[in-house]
Amino acid sequence: MTHPTIEGDGVVLRPAMRDDLGTLRALFGDPGVYERWGGAPMPDSEISAKYLGSRSPSVECFIVEEGGRAVGFVQYHVADDGGAGGGMDLVLSPSERGRGLGTAVVETLVRFVARHLGWERLTVDPDLSNPRGIHFWRTLGFAPVRLVTDDGQREPYWLMERSPSH
């Protein structure tokens, strides 16, 4: 079953499809992105396996569009504890940053998961070395919950949380 398209304030979140490989390759090939998502550009096989094709019931991936143009990627994933919440990740093309699109995408997705999935909390996990990202999430109402320094798989990061009713 294909997830519905989600429409927001000037943005459309449409389910990522196999035809979006080139778009995702460009997004995840940006040094500002891959430095925080694994340290190297993702091979096509990994992009396809993680973000395209069959949908996991616990993860949904979307291409962010503005005016019919692909400008980013966003996903949500159900929390491992099975509670009423989960996390999200957002990537915008470098040329699209700083124009309010990130805010529009986050608010659109927050409304969707609250209304349609009943989520009571949403988390993000920006790297400690990403002050711009931390500031972005804070301005949208995400509060630091815990500094994770011993993950073993990535550099230290903040676990930040927001209630959809924020």
PDB file of C-alpha atoms in Angstrom:
ATOM      1  CA  MET A   1       0.000   0.000   0.000  1.00  0.00           C
ATOM      2  CA  THR A   2       1.320   3.436  -0.898  1.00  0.00           C
ATOM      3  CA  HIS A   3       1.284   6.116   1.756  1.00  0.00           C
ATOM      4  CA  PRO A   4      -0.851   9.164   0.939  1.00  0.00           C
ATOM      5  CA  THR A   5       0.723  12.404  -0.195  1.00  0.00           C
ATOM      6  CA  ILE A   6       0.801  14.988   2.601  1.00  0.00           C
ATOM      7  CA  GLU A   7       0.116  18.601   1.667  1.00  0.00           C
ATOM      8  CA  GLY A   8       1.300  21.486   3.809  1.00  0.00           C
ATOM      9  CA  ASP A   9       1.955  25.206   3.723  1.00  0.00           C
ATOM     10  CA  GLY A  10       3.700  25.566   0.357  1.00  0.00           C
ATOM     11  CA  VAL A  11       5.174  22.062   0.426  1.00  0.00           C
ATOM     12  CA  VAL A  12       4.059  18.601  -0.634  1.00  0.00           C
ATOM     13  CA  LEU A  13       5.457  15.430   0.928  1.00  0.00           C
ATOM     14  CA  ARG A  14       4.993  12.598  -1.528  1.00  0.00           C
ATOM     15  CA  PRO A  15       6.060   9.009  -0.958  1.00  0.00           C
ATOM     16  CA  ALA A  16       9.549   8.280  -2.281  1.00  0.00           C
ATOM     17  CA  MET A  17       9.487   5.941  -5.284  1.00  0.00           C
ATOM     18  CA  ARG A  18      12.161   4.062  -7.235  1.00  0.00           C
ATOM     19  CA  ASP A  19      12.204   6.877  -9.823  1.00  0.00           C
ATOM     20  CA  ASP A  20      13.532   9.201  -7.098  1.00  0.00           C
ATOM     21  CA  LEU A  21      16.955   7.541  -6.932  1.00  0.00           C
ATOM     22  CA  GLY A  22      18.648  10.441  -8.772  1.00  0.00           C
ATOM     23  CA  THR A  23      17.073  13.009  -6.458  1.00  0.00           C
ATOM     24  CA  LEU A  24      18.164  11.105  -3.365  1.00  0.00           C
ATOM     25  CA  ARG A  25      21.645  10.501  -4.804  1.00  0.00           C
ATOM     26  CA  ALA A  26      22.062  14.274  -5.215  1.00  0.00           C
ATOM     27  CA  LEU A  27      20.765  15.005  -1.701  1.00  0.00           C
ATOM     28  CA  PHE A  28      22.849  12.360   0.056  1.00  0.00           C
ATOM     29  CA  GLY A  29      25.855  13.186  -2.159  1.00  0.00           C
ATOM     30  CA  ASP A  30      26.112  16.686  -0.699  1.00  0.00           C
ATOM     31  CA  PRO A  31      29.153  16.848   1.652  1.00  0.00           C
ATOM     32  CA  GLY A  32      27.118  18.762   4.234  1.00  0.00           C
ATOM     33  CA  VAL A  33      24.740  15.812   4.343  1.00  0.00           C
ATOM     34  CA  TYR A  34      26.973  12.765   4.082  1.00  0.00           C
ATOM     35  CA  GLU A  35      29.361  14.117   6.714  1.00  0.00           C
ATOM     36  CA  ARG A  36      26.459  13.658   9.140  1.00  0.00           C
ATOM     37  CA  TRP A  37      24.963  10.519   7.548  1.00  0.00           C
ATOM     38  CA  GLY A  38      27.778   7.990   7.483  1.00  0.00           C
ATOM     39  CA  GLY A  39      30.812  10.063   6.456  1.00  0.00           C
ATOM     40  CA  ALA A  40      30.797   9.209   2.732  1.00  0.00           C
ATOM     41  CA  PRO A  41      28.359   9.426  -0.180  1.00  0.00           C
ATOM     42  CA  MET A  42      25.863   6.561  -0.038  1.00  0.00           C
ATOM     43  CA  PRO A  43      26.017   4.035  -2.870  1.00  0.00           C
ATOM     44  CA  ASP A  44      22.858   3.671  -4.955  1.00  0.00           C
ATOM     45  CA  SER A  45      22.260   0.193  -3.530  1.00  0.00           C
ATOM     46  CA  GLU A  46      22.158   1.576   0.025  1.00  0.00           C
ATOM     47  CA  ILE A  47      19.906   4.490  -0.948  1.00  0.00           C
ATOM     48  CA  SER A  48      17.516   2.073  -2.653  1.00  0.00           C
ATOM     49  CA  ALA A  49      17.480  -0.349   0.264  1.00  0.00           C
ATOM     50  CA  LYS A  50      16.940   2.327   2.927  1.00  0.00           C
ATOM     51  CA  TYR A  51      14.666   4.853   1.248  1.00  0.00           C
ATOM     52  CA  LEU A  52      12.974   3.427  -1.850  1.00  0.00           C
ATOM     53  CA  GLY A  53      10.659   0.622  -2.809  1.00  0.00           C
ATOM     54  CA  SER A  54       8.788  -1.505  -0.312  1.00  0.00           C
ATOM     55  CA  ARG A  55       7.643   0.426   2.670  1.00  0.00           C
ATOM     56  CA  SER A  56       8.265  -0.753   6.190  1.00  0.00           C
ATOM     57  CA  PRO A  57       5.253  -0.274   8.430  1.00  0.00           C
ATOM     58  CA  SER A  58       7.517   1.548  10.895  1.00  0.00           C
ATOM     59  CA  VAL A  59       9.283   3.918   8.427  1.00  0.00           C
ATOM     60  CA  GLU A  60       7.863   6.213   5.751  1.00  0.00           C
ATOM     61  CA  CYS A  61      10.048   8.179   3.341  1.00  0.00           C
ATOM     62  CA  PHE A  62       8.979  11.243   1.362  1.00  0.00           C
ATOM     63  CA  ILE A  63      10.331  13.542  -1.313  1.00  0.00           C
ATOM     64  CA  VAL A  64       9.729  17.172  -0.373  1.00  0.00           C
ATOM     65  CA  GLU A  65       8.373  19.214  -3.266  1.00  0.00           C
ATOM     66  CA  GLU A  66       7.823  22.937  -3.632  1.00  0.00           C
ATOM     67  CA  GLY A  67       6.031  24.093  -6.752  1.00  0.00           C
ATOM     68  CA  GLY A  68       6.456  20.650  -8.325  1.00  0.00           C
ATOM     69  CA  ARG A  69      10.245  20.644  -7.791  1.00  0.00           C
ATOM     70  CA  ALA A  70      11.993  18.114  -5.572  1.00  0.00           C
ATOM     71  CA  VAL A  71      13.804  20.128  -2.885  1.00  0.00           C
ATOM     72  CA  GLY A  72      14.424  17.604  -0.119  1.00  0.00           C
ATOM     73  CA  PHE A  73      13.718  14.400   1.738  1.00  0.00           C
ATOM     74  CA  VAL A  74      11.949  13.684   5.019  1.00  0.00           C
ATOM     75  CA  GLN A  75      11.109  10.472   6.828  1.00  0.00           C
ATOM     76  CA  TYR A  76       9.355   9.452   9.993  1.00  0.00           C
ATOM     77  CA  HIS A  77       9.873   6.268  11.944  1.00  0.00           C
ATOM     78  CA  VAL A  78       7.903   4.708  14.779  1.00  0.00           C
ATOM     79  CA  ALA A  79       9.723   4.643  18.127  1.00  0.00           C
ATOM     80  CA  ASP A  80      11.398   1.366  19.035  1.00  0.00           C
ATOM     81  CA  ASP A  81       9.472   1.242  22.307  1.00  0.00           C
ATOM     82  CA  GLY A  82       6.170   0.999  20.432  1.00  0.00           C
ATOM     83  CA  GLY A  83       4.811   4.063  22.219  1.00  0.00           C
ATOM     84  CA  ALA A  84       2.763   6.885  20.751  1.00  0.00           C
ATOM     85  CA  GLY A  85       5.594   8.629  18.981  1.00  0.00           C
ATOM     86  CA  GLY A  86       8.666   8.370  16.865  1.00  0.00           C
ATOM     87  CA  GLY A  87      11.444  10.228  15.135  1.00  0.00           C
ATOM     88  CA  MET A  88      12.042  12.156  11.973  1.00  0.00           C
ATOM     89  CA  ASP A  89      14.928  13.077   9.682  1.00  0.00           C
ATOM     90  CA  LEU A  90      15.055  15.967   7.218  1.00  0.00           C
ATOM     91  CA  VAL A  91      17.428  16.805   4.361  1.00  0.00           C
ATOM     92  CA  LEU A  92      17.015  19.870   2.139  1.00  0.00           C
ATOM     93  CA  SER A  93      19.038  20.718  -0.962  1.00  0.00           C
ATOM     94  CA  PRO A  94      21.735  23.253  -0.003  1.00  0.00           C
ATOM     95  CA  SER A  95      20.218  25.849  -2.351  1.00  0.00           C
ATOM     96  CA  GLU A  96      16.844  25.540  -0.618  1.00  0.00           C
ATOM     97  CA  ARG A  97      18.013  26.094   2.958  1.00  0.00           C
ATOM     98  CA  GLY A  98      17.253  29.291   4.849  1.00  0.00           C
ATOM     99  CA  ARG A  99      13.964  30.011   3.047  1.00  0.00           C
ATOM    100  CA  GLY A 100      11.507  28.583   5.570  1.00  0.00           C
ATOM    101  CA  LEU A 101      10.992  25.268   3.773  1.00  0.00           C
ATOM    102  CA  GLY A 102      12.389  23.236   6.665  1.00  0.00           C
ATOM    103  CA  THR A 103       9.912  24.836   9.033  1.00  0.00           C
ATOM    104  CA  ALA A 104       7.042  24.157   6.623  1.00  0.00           C
ATOM    105  CA  VAL A 105       8.074  20.505   6.227  1.00  0.00           C
ATOM    106  CA  VAL A 106       8.444  19.903   9.961  1.00  0.00           C
ATOM    107  CA  GLU A 107       5.124  21.551  10.838  1.00  0.00           C
ATOM    108  CA  THR A 108       3.372  19.601   8.059  1.00  0.00           C
ATOM    109  CA  LEU A 109       4.766  16.285   9.254  1.00  0.00           C
ATOM    110  CA  VAL A 110       4.123  17.054  12.942  1.00  0.00           C
ATOM    111  CA  ARG A 111       0.461  17.794  12.180  1.00  0.00           C
ATOM    112  CA  PHE A 112       0.147  14.602  10.137  1.00  0.00           C
ATOM    113  CA  VAL A 113       1.608  12.226  12.747  1.00  0.00           C
ATOM    114  CA  ALA A 114      -0.451  13.838  15.525  1.00  0.00           C
ATOM    115  CA  ARG A 115      -3.780  13.741  13.652  1.00  0.00           C
ATOM    116  CA  HIS A 116      -3.463  10.515  11.704  1.00  0.00           C
ATOM    117  CA  LEU A 117      -1.146   8.393  13.841  1.00  0.00           C
ATOM    118  CA  GLY A 118      -1.964   9.743  17.294  1.00  0.00           C
ATOM    119  CA  TRP A 119       1.649  10.526  18.136  1.00  0.00           C
ATOM    120  CA  GLU A 120       2.232  12.386  21.384  1.00  0.00           C
ATOM    121  CA  ARG A 121       5.942  13.050  20.863  1.00  0.00           C
ATOM    122  CA  LEU A 122       8.432  13.407  18.043  1.00  0.00           C
ATOM    123  CA  THR A 123      12.211  13.158  18.340  1.00  0.00           C
ATOM    124  CA  VAL A 124      15.221  14.283  16.310  1.00  0.00           C
ATOM    125  CA  ASP A 125      18.916  13.592  16.881  1.00  0.00           C
ATOM    126  CA  PRO A 126      21.243  16.288  15.511  1.00  0.00           C
ATOM    127  CA  ASP A 127      24.976  15.769  15.964  1.00  0.00           C
ATOM    128  CA  LEU A 128      26.601  17.830  18.693  1.00  0.00           C
ATOM    129  CA  SER A 129      28.917  19.207  15.974  1.00  0.00           C
ATOM    130  CA  ASN A 130      25.906  20.623  14.086  1.00  0.00           C
ATOM    131  CA  PRO A 131      25.025  23.858  15.923  1.00  0.00           C
ATOM    132  CA  ARG A 132      22.959  25.113  12.976  1.00  0.00           C
ATOM    133  CA  GLY A 133      20.821  21.967  13.074  1.00  0.00           C
ATOM    134  CA  ILE A 134      20.444  22.116  16.852  1.00  0.00           C
ATOM    135  CA  HIS A 135      19.346  25.755  16.604  1.00  0.00           C
ATOM    136  CA  PHE A 136      16.865  24.891  13.821  1.00  0.00           C
ATOM    137  CA  TRP A 137      15.217  22.143  15.872  1.00  0.00           C
ATOM    138  CA  ARG A 138      15.132  24.314  19.011  1.00  0.00           C
ATOM    139  CA  THR A 139      13.357  27.128  17.158  1.00  0.00           C
ATOM    140  CA  LEU A 140      10.680  24.586  16.194  1.00  0.00           C
ATOM    141  CA  GLY A 141      10.063  23.586  19.797  1.00  0.00           C
ATOM    142  CA  PHE A 142      12.312  20.537  20.100  1.00  0.00           C
ATOM    143  CA  ALA A 143      13.959  20.493  23.523  1.00  0.00           C
ATOM    144  CA  PRO A 144      17.165  18.622  24.373  1.00  0.00           C
ATOM    145  CA  VAL A 145      16.360  15.505  26.386  1.00  0.00           C
ATOM    146  CA  ARG A 146      19.713  13.741  26.554  1.00  0.00           C
ATOM    147  CA  LEU A 147      23.223  14.093  25.176  1.00  0.00           C
ATOM    148  CA  VAL A 148      24.211  10.702  23.747  1.00  0.00           C
ATOM    149  CA  THR A 149      27.983  10.253  23.789  1.00  0.00           C
ATOM    150  CA  ASP A 150      28.436   6.487  23.876  1.00  0.00           C
ATOM    151  CA  ASP A 151      26.379   5.339  20.900  1.00  0.00           C
ATOM    152  CA  GLY A 152      29.377   3.545  19.352  1.00  0.00           C
ATOM    153  CA  GLN A 153      28.047   4.089  15.828  1.00  0.00           C
ATOM    154  CA  ARG A 154      28.233   7.848  15.410  1.00  0.00           C
ATOM    155  CA  GLU A 155      29.593  10.983  16.975  1.00  0.00           C
ATOM    156  CA  PRO A 156      27.843  12.476  20.023  1.00  0.00           C
ATOM    157  CA  TYR A 157      24.363  13.840  19.384  1.00  0.00           C
ATOM    158  CA  TRP A 158      21.434  15.447  21.142  1.00  0.00           C
ATOM    159  CA  LEU A 159      18.221  13.513  21.490  1.00  0.00           C
ATOM    160  CA  MET A 160      15.596  16.258  21.215  1.00  0.00           C
ATOM    161  CA  GLU A 161      11.844  15.914  21.679  1.00  0.00           C
ATOM    162  CA  ARG A 162       8.704  17.868  20.922  1.00  0.00           C
ATOM    163  CA  SER A 163       5.042  17.348  21.637  1.00  0.00           C
ATOM    164  CA  PRO A 164       2.864  17.914  18.531  1.00  0.00           C
ATOM    165  CA  SER A 165       0.729  20.275  20.598  1.00  0.00           C
ATOM    166  CA  HIS A 166       3.731  22.614  21.018  1.00  0.00           C
TER     167      HIS A 166
END
